Short mmCIF file of N, CA and C in Angstrom, two decimals:
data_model
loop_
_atom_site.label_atom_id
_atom_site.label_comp_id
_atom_site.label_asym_id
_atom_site.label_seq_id
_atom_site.Cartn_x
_atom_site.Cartn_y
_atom_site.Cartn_z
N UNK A 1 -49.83 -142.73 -40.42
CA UNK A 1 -50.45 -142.69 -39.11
C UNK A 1 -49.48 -142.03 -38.13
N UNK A 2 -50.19 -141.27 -37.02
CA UNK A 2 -49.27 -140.42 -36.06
C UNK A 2 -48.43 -141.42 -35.30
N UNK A 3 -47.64 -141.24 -34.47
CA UNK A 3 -47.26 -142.28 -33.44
C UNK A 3 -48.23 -141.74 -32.27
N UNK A 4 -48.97 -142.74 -31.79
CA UNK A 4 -49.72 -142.83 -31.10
C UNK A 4 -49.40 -143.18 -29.28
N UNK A 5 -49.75 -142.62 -28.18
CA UNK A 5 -49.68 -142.44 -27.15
C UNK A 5 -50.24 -143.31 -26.27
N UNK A 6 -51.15 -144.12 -26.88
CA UNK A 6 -52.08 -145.35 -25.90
C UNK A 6 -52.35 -146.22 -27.35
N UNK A 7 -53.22 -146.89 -26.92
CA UNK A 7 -53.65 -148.13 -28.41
C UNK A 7 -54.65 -147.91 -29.45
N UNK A 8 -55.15 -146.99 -29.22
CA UNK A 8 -55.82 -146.33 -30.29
C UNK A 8 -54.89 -145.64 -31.38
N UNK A 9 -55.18 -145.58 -32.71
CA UNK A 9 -54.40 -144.93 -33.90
C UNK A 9 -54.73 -143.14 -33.81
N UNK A 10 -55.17 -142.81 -32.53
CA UNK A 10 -55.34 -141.06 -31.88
C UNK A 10 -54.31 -140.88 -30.92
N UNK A 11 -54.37 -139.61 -31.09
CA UNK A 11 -53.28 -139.46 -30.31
C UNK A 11 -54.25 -138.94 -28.38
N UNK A 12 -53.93 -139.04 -27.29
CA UNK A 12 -54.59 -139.03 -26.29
C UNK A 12 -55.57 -137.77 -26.48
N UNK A 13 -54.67 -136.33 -26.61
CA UNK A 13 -55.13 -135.27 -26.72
C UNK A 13 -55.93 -134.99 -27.69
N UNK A 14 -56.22 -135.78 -28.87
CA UNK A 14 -57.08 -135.67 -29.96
C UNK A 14 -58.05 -136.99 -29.64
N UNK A 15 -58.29 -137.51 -29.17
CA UNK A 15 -58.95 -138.44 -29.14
C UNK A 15 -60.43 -138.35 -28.92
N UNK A 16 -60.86 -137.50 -28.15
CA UNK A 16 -62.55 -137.35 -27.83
C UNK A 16 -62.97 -136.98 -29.53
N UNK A 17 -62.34 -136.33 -30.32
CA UNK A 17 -62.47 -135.50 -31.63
C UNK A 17 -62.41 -136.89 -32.68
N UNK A 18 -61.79 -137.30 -32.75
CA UNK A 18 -60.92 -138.33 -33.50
C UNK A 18 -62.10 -139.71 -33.46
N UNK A 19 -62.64 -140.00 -31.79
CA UNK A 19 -63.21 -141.30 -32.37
C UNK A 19 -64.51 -141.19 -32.76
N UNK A 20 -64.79 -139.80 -32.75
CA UNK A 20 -66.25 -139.91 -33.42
C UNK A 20 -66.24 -139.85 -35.10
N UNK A 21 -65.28 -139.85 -35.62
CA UNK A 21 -64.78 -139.95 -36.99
C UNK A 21 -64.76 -141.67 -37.20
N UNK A 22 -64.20 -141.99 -36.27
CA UNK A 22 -64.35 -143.82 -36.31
C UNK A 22 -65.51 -144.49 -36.17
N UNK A 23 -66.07 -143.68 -34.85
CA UNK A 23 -67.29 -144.34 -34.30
C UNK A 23 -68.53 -143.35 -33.87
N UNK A 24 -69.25 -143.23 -35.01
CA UNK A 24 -69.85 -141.48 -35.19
C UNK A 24 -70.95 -141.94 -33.39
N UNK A 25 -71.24 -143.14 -33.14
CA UNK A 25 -72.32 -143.06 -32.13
C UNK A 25 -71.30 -144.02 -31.22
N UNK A 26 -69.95 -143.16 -30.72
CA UNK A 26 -69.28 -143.76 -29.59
C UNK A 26 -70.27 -143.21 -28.27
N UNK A 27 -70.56 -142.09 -28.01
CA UNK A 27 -70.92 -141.61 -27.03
C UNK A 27 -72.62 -142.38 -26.40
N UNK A 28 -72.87 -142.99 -27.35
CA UNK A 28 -74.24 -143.95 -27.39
C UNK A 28 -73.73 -144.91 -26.32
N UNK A 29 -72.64 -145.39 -26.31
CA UNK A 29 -72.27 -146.61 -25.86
C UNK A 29 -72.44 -146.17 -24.14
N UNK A 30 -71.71 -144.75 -24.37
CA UNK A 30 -71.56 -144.25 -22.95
C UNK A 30 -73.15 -143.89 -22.21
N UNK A 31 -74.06 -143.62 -22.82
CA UNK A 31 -75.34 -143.30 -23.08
C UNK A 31 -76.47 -144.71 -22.23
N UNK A 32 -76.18 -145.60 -23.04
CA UNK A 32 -76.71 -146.37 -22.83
C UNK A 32 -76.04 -147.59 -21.87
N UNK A 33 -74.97 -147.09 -21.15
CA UNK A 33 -74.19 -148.14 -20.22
C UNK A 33 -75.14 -147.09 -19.15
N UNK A 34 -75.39 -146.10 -18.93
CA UNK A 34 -75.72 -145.33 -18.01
C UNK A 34 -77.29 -145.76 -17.75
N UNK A 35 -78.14 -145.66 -19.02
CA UNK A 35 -79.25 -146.23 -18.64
C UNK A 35 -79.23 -147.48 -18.27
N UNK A 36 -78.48 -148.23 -18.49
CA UNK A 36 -78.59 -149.57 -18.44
C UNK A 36 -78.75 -150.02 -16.51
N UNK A 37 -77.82 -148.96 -16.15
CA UNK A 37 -76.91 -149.56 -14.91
C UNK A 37 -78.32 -148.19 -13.98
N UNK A 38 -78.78 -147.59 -14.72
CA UNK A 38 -80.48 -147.19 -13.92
C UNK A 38 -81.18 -147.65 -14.54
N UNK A 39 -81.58 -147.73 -15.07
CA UNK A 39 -82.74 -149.03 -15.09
C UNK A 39 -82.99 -150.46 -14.55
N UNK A 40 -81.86 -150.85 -14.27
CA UNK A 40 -81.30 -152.51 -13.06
C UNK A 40 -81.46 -151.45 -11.59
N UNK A 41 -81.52 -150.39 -11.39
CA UNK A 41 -82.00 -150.43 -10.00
C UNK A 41 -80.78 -150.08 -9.23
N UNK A 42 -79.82 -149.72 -9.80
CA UNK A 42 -78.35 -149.98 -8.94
C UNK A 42 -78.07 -148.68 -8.91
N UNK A 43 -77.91 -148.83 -7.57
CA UNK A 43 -76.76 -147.12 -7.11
C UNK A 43 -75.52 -147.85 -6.72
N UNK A 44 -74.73 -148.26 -6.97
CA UNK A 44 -73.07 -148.44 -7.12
C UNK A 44 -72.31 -147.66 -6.19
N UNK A 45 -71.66 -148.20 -4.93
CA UNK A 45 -71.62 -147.72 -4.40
C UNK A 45 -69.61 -147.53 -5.01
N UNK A 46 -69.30 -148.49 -5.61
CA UNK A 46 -68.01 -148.27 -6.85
C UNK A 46 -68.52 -148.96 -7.96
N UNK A 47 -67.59 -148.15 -8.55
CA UNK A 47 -67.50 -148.48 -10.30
C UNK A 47 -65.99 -148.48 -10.65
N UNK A 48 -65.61 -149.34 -11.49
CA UNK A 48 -64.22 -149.39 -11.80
C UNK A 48 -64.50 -149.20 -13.65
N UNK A 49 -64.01 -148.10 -13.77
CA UNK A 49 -64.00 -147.95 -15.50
C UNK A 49 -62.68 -148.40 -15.97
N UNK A 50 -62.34 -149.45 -16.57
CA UNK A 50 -61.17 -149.83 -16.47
C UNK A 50 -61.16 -149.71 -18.38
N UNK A 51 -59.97 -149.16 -18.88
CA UNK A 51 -60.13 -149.01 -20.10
C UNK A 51 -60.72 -147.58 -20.48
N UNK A 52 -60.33 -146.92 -19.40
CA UNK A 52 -61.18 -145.18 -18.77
C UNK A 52 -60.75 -144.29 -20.48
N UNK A 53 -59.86 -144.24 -21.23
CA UNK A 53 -59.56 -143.35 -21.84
C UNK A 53 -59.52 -142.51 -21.44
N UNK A 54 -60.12 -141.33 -21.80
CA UNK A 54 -60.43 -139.77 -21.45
C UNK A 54 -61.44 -139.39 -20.27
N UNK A 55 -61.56 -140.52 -19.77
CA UNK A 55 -62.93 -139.93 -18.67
C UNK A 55 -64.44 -139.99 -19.19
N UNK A 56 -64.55 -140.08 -20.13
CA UNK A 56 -65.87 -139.78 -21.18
C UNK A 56 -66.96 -139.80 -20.47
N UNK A 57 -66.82 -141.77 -19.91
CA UNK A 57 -68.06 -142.33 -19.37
C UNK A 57 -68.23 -141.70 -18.36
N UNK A 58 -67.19 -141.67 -17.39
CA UNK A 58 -66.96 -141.38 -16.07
C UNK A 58 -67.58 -139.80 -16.11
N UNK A 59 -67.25 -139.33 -16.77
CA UNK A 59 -68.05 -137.79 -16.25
C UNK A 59 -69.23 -137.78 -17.29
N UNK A 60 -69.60 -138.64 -17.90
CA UNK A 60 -71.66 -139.04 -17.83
C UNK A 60 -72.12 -139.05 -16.73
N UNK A 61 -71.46 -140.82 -16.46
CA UNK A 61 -72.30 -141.34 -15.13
C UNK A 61 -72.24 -140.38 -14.12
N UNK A 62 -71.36 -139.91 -13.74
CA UNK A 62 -71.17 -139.02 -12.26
C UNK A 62 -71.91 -138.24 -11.95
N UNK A 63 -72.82 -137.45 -13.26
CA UNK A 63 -73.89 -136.56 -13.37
C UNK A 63 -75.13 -137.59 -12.87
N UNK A 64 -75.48 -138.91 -13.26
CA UNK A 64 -76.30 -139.32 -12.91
C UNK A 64 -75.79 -140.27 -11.16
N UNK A 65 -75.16 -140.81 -10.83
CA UNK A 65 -74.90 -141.47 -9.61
C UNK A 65 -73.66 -140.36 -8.81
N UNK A 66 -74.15 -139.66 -8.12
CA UNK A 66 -72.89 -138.34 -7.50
C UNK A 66 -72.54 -138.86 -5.95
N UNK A 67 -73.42 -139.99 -5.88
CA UNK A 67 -72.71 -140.27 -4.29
C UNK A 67 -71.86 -141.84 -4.74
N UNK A 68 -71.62 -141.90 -6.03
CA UNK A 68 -70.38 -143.38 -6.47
C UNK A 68 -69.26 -143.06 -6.56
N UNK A 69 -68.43 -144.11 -6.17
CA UNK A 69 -66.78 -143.24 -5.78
C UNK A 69 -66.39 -144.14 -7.34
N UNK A 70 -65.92 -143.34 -8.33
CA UNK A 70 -65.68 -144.03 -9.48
C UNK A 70 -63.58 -144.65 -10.00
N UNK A 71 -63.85 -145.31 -9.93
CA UNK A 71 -62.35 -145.39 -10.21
C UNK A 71 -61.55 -146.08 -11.39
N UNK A 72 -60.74 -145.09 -11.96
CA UNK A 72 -60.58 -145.06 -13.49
C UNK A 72 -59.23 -146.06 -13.46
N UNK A 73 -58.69 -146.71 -14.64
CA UNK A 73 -57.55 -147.20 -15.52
C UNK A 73 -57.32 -147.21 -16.67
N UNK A 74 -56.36 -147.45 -16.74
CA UNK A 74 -55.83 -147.10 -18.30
C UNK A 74 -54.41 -148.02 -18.81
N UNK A 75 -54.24 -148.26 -19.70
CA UNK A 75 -52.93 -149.20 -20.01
C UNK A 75 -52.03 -147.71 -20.21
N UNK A 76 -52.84 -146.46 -20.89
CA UNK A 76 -51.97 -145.08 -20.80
C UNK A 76 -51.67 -144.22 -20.27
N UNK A 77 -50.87 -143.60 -19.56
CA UNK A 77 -50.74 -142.78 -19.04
C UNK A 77 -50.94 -141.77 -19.34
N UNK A 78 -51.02 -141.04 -20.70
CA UNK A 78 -51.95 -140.02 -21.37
C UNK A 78 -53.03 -139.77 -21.68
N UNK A 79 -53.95 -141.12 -21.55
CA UNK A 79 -54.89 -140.92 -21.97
C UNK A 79 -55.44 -140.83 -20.08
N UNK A 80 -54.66 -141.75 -19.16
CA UNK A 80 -55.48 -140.56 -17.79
C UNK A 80 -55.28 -139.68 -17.48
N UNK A 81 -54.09 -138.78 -18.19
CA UNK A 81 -53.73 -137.84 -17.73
C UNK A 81 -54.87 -137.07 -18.43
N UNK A 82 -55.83 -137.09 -19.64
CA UNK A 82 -56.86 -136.65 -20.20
C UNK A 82 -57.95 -136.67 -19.11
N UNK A 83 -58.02 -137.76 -18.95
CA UNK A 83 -59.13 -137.86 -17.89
C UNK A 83 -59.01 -137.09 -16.89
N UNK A 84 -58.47 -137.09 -16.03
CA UNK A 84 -57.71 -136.28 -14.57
C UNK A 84 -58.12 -135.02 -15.05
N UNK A 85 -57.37 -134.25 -16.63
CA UNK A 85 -57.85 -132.74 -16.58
C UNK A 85 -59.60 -132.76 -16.45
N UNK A 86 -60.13 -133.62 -17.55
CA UNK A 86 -61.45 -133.90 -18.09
C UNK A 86 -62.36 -133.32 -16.46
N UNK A 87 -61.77 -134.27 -15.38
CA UNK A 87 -62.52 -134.68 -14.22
C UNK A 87 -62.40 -133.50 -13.29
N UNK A 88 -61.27 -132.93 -13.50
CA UNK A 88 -60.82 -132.26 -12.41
C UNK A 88 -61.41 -131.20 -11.66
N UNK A 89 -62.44 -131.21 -12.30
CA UNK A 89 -63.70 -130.11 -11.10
C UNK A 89 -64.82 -130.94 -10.08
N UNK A 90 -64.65 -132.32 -10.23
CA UNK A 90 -65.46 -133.13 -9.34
C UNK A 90 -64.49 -133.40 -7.98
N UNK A 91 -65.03 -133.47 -6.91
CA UNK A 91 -64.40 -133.33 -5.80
C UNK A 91 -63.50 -134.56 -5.09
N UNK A 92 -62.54 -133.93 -5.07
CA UNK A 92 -61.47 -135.35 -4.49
C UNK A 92 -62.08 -136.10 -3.97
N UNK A 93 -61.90 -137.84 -3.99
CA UNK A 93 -62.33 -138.48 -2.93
C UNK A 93 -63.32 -139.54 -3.64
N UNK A 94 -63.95 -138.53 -4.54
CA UNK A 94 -65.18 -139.56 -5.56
C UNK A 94 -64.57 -139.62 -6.89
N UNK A 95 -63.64 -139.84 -7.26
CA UNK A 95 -62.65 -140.11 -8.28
C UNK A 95 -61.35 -140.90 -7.92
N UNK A 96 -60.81 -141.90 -8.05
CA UNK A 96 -59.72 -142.49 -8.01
C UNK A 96 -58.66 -142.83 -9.35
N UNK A 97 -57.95 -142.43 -9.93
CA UNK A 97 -56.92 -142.71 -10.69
C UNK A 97 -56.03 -144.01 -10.29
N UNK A 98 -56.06 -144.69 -10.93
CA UNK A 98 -54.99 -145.85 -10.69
C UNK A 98 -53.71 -145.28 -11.60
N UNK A 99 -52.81 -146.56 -11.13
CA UNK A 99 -51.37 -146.39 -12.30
C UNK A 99 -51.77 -146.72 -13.61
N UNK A 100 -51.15 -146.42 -14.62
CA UNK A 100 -51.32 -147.21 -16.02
C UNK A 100 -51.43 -148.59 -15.66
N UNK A 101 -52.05 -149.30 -16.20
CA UNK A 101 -52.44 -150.53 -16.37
C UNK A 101 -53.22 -151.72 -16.86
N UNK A 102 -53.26 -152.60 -17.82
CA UNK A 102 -53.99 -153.02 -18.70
C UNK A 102 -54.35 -153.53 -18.01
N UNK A 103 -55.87 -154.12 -17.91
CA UNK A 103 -56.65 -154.86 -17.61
C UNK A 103 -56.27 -156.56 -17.57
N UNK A 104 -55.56 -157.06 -18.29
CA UNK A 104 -55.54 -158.33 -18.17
C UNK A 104 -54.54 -158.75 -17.25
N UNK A 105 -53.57 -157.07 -16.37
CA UNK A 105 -52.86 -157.09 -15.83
C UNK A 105 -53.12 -157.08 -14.29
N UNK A 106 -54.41 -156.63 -13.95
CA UNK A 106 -54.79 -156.61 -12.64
C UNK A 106 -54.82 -157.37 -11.70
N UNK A 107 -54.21 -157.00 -10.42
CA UNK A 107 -53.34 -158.14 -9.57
C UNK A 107 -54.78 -158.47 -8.75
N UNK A 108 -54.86 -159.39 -8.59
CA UNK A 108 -55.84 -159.74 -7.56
C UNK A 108 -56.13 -158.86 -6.07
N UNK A 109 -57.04 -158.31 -5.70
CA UNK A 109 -57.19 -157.47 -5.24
C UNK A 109 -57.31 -155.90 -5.48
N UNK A 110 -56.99 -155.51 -6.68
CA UNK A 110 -57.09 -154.48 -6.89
C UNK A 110 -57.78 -153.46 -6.11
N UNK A 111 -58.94 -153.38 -6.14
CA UNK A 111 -59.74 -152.49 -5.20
C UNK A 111 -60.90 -153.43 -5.08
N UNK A 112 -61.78 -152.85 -3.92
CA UNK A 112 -62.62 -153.57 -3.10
C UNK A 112 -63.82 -153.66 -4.52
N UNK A 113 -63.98 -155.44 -4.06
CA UNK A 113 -65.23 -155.04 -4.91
C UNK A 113 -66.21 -154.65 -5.66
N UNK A 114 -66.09 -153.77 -6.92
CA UNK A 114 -66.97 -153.04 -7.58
C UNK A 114 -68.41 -153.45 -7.60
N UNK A 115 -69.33 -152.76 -7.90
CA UNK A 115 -70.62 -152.93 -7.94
C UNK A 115 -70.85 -152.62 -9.34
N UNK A 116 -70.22 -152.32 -10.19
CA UNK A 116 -70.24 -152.23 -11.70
C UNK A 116 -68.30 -151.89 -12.03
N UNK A 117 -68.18 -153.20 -13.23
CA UNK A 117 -67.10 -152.62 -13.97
C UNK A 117 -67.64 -152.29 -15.34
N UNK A 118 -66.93 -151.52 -15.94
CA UNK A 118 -67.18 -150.99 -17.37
C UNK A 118 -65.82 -150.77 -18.06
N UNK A 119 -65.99 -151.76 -19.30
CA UNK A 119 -64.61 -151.88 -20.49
C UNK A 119 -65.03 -151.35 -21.63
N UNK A 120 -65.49 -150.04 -21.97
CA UNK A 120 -66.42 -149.81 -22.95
C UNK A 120 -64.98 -149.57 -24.68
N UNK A 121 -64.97 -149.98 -25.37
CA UNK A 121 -63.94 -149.98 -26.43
C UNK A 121 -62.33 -149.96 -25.83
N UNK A 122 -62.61 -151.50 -24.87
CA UNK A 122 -61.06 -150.65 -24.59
C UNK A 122 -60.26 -152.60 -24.15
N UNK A 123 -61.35 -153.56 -25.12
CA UNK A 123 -60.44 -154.62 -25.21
C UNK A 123 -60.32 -155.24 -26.10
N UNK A 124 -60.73 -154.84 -27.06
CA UNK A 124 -60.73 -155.03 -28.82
C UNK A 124 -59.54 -155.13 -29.25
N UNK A 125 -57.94 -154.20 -28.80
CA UNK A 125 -56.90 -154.18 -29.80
C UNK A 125 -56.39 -155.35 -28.45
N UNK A 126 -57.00 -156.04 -28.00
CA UNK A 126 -55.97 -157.70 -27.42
C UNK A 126 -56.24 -158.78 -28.42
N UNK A 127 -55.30 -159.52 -28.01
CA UNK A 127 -55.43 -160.67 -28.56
C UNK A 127 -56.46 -161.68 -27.84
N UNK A 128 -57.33 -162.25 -28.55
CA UNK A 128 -58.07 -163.16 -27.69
C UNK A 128 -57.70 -163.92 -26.95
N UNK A 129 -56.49 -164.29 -26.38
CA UNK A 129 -56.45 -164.90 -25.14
C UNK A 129 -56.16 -163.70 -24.28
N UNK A 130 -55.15 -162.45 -24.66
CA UNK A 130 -55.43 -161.51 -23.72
C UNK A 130 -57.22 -161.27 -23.38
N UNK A 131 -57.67 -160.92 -24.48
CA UNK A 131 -59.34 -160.61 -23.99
C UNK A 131 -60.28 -161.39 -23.41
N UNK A 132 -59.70 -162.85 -23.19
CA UNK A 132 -60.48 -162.86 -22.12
C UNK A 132 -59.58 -163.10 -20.66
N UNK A 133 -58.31 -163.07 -20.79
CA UNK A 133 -57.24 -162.88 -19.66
C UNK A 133 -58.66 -161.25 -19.17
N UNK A 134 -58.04 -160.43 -19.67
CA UNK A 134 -58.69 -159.50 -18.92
C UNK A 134 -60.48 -159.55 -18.76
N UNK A 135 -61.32 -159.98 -19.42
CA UNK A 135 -62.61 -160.50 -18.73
C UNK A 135 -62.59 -161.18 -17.63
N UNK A 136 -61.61 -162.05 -17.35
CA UNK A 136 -61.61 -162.79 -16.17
C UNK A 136 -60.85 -161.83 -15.20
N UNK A 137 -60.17 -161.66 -15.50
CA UNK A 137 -59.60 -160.22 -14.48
C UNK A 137 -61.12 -159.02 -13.71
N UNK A 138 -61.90 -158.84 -14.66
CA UNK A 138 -63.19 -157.82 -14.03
C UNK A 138 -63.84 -159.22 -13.59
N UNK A 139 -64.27 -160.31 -14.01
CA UNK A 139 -64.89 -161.49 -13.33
C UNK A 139 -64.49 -161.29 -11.48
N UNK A 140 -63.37 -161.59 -11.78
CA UNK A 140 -62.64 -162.05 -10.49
C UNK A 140 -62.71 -160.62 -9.38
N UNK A 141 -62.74 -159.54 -10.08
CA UNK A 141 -63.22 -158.24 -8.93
C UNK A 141 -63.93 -157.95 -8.65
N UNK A 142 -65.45 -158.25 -9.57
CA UNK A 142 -66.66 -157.71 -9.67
C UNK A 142 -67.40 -158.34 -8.01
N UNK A 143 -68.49 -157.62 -7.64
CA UNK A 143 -69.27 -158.18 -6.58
C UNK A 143 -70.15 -159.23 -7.00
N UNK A 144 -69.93 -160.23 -6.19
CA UNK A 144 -70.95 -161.20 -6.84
C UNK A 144 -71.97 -160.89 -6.99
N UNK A 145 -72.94 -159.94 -6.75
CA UNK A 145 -74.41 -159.61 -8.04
C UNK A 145 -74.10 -158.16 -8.45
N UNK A 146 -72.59 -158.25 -8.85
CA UNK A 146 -72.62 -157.14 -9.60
C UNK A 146 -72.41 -156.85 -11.51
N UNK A 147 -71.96 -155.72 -11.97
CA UNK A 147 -72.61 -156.16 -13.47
C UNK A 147 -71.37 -155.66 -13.65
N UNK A 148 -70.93 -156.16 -15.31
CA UNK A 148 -69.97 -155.99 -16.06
C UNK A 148 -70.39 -155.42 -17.39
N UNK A 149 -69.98 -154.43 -18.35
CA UNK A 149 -70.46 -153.68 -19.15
C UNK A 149 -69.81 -153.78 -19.95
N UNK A 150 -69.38 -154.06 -21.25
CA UNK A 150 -68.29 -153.68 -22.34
C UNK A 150 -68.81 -153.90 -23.47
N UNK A 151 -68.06 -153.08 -24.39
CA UNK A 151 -68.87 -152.92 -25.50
C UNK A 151 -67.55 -153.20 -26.42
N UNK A 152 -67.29 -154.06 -27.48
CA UNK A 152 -65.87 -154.11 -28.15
C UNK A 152 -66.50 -154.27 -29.75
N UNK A 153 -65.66 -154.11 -30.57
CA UNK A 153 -65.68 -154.18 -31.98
C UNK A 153 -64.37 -155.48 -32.16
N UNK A 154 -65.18 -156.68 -32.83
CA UNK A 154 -64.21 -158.37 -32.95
C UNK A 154 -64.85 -158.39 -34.07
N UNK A 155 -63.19 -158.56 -34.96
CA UNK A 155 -64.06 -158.91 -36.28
C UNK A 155 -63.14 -160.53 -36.00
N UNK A 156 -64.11 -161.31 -36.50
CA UNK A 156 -63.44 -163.12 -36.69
C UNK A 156 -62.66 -163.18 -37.78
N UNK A 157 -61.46 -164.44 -37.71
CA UNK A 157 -60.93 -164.09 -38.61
C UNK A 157 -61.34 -165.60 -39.81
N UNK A 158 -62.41 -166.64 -38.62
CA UNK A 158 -62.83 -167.34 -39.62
C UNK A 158 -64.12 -167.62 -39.79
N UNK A 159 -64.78 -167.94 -40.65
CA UNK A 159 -66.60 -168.17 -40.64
C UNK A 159 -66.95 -168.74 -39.16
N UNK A 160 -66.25 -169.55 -38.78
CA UNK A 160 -66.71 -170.38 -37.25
C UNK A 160 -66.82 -169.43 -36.28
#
């Protein structure tokens, strides 16, 4: 295996290529977080993609909600630096980059409120008390009638 740049076994710059070899209908996930969050009726006035990787989702949705100021994280710094190129023709201002930072790390307050967070494959390699350290972390930011999205791969390690 390569030495790897964020927590995935890809390296940042190979990664859009790479996880559809893992996960031939990753982009489904991104697909259907989008319908999901139109079809509930919601124009979002933020979104926090936390667990952003490459931007993927973020430049879906943006095509469909263009007046949401979206704001990305990452535990990697390569893999936003992916994103950032990915994004970089949408206009300052409706994009926010945070520092590297894992999710279960987010200080209270982070940014105002979201009206949608989205963790789409990006809390699976924690340990279950990290994973839900960081669920309660998007709990604790989200707007109170706002929605939380994530999609993870948990395999158990006992029948229970």
């Amino acid at each position: 295996m390569k030495n790897s740049d964020n927590s995935t076994p890809h390296l940042a710059s190979e990664f859009d290529l790479e996880v559809m070899v893992s996960l031939p209908y990753y982009h489904s996930f991104h697909d259907e977080t989008v319908n999901l969050i139109k079809a509930m009726g919601i124009e979002p006035k933020t979104w926090l993609d936390t667990g952003c990787g490459t931007g993927a989702l973020v430049n879906r949705a943006i095509k469909e909600f263009p007046e949401t100021k979206f704001i990305l994280c990452d535990p990697s710094a390569e893999m936003l630096h992916q994103a950032q190129q990915k994004l970089k023709s949408y206009p300052f201002g409706d994009i926010l980059f945070l520092k590297p930072l894992p999710t279960q790390d987010f200080p209270p307050g982070l940014c105002t409120s979201p009206d949608v967070i989205t963790a789409i494959q990006s809390h699976h390699y924690l340990s279950p008390d990290q994973r839900k350290k960081a669920t309660h972390a998007c709990y604790n930011l989200l707007r109170d009638d706002g929605v939380y999205v994530t999609f993870e791969n948990v395999r158990s390690f006992t029948d229970e």
